[in-house]
Short mmCIF file of C-alpha atoms in Angstrom, two decimals:
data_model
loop_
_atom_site.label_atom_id
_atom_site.label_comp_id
_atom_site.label_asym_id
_atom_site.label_seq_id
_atom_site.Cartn_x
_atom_site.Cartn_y
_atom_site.Cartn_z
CA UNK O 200 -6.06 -7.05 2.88
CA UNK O 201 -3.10 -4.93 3.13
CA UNK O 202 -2.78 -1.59 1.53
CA UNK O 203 1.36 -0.81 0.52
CA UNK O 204 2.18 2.69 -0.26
CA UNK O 205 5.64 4.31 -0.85
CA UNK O 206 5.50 7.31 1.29
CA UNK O 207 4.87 8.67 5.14
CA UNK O 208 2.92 11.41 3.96
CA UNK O 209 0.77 8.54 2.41
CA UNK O 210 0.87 6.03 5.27
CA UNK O 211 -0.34 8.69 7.68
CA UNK O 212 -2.82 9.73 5.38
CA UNK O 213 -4.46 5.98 5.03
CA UNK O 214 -3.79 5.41 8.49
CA UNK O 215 -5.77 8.44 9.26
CA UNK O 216 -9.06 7.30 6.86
CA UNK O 217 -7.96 3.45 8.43
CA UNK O 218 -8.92 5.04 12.06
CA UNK O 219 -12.17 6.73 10.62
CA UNK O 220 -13.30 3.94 9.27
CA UNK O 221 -13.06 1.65 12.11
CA UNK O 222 -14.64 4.45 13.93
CA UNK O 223 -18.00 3.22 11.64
CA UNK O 224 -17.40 -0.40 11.41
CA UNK O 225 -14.90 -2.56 13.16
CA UNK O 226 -14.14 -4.97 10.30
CA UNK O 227 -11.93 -2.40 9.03
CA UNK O 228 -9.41 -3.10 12.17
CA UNK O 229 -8.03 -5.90 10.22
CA UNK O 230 -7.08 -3.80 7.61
CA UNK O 231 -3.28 -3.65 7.13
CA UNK O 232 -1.27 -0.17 6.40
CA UNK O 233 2.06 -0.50 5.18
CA UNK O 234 4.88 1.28 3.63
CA UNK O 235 6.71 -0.47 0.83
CA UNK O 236 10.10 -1.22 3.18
CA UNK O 237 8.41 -2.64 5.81
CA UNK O 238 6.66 -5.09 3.50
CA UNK O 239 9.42 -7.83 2.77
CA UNK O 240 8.43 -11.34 3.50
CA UNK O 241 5.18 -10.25 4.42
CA UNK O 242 2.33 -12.16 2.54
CA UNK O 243 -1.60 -10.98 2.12
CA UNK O 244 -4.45 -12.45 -0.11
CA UNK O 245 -5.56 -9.10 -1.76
CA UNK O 246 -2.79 -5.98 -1.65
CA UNK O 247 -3.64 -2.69 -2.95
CA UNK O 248 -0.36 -0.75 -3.71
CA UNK O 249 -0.12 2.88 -4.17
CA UNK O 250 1.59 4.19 -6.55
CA UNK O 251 0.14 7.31 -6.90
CA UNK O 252 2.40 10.60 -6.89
CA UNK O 253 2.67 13.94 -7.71
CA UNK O 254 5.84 15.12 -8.89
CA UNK O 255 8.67 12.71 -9.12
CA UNK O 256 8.21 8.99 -8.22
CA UNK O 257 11.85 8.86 -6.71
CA UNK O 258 12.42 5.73 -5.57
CA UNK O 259 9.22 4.02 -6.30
CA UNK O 260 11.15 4.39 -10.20
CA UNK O 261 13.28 1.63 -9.09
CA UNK O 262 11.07 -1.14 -10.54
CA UNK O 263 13.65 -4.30 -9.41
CA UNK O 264 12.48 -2.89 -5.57
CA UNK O 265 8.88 -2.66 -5.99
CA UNK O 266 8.60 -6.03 -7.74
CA UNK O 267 9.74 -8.09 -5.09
CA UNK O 268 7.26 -6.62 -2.72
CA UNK O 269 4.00 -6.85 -5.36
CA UNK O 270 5.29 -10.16 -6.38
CA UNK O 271 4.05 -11.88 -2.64
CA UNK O 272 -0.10 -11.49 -3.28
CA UNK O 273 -1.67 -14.75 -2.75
CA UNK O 274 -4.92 -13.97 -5.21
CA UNK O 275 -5.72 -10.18 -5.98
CA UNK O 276 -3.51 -7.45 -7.12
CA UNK O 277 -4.79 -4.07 -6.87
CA UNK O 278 -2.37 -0.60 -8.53
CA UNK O 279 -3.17 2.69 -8.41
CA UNK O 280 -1.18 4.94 -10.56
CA UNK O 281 -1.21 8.11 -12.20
CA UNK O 282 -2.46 8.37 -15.36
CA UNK O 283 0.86 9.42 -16.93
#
């Protein structure tokens, strides 16, 4: 499972709740954090992607970039978003 998200504020966030979590159950060590550059070539069964933001999406707006790296999942897609 690999979780993508678009911003460092973000990844350190997730990596953050990533290290609690382990903290309570090691199964969560396998859990991948990764922002959206890194991500190219890389393949996962189940991605969640993050899309959430809260003012401007600034580059995550450029959809031709963030459909090559959603377009690798093997079986599940999960995307958050804002509501808007």
């Amino acid at each position: 499972i690999a979780i993508i998200i678009g911003y460092n504020a973000q990844y350190r966030l997730y990596l953050y709740i990533k290290t609690k979590l382990i903290y309570t159950d090691n199964k969560y060590s396998t859990l991948v954090v990764i922002i959206i550059d890194k991500y190219q070539g890389m393949k996962f069964n189940v991605i969640i992607i993050d899309f959430l933001v809260i003012d401007t999406p600034g580059f995550l707006a450029k959809y031709a970039r963030v459909n090559v790296r959603i377009s690798r999942v093997r079986f599940v897609l999960y995307v958050l978003d804002n509501k808007e």
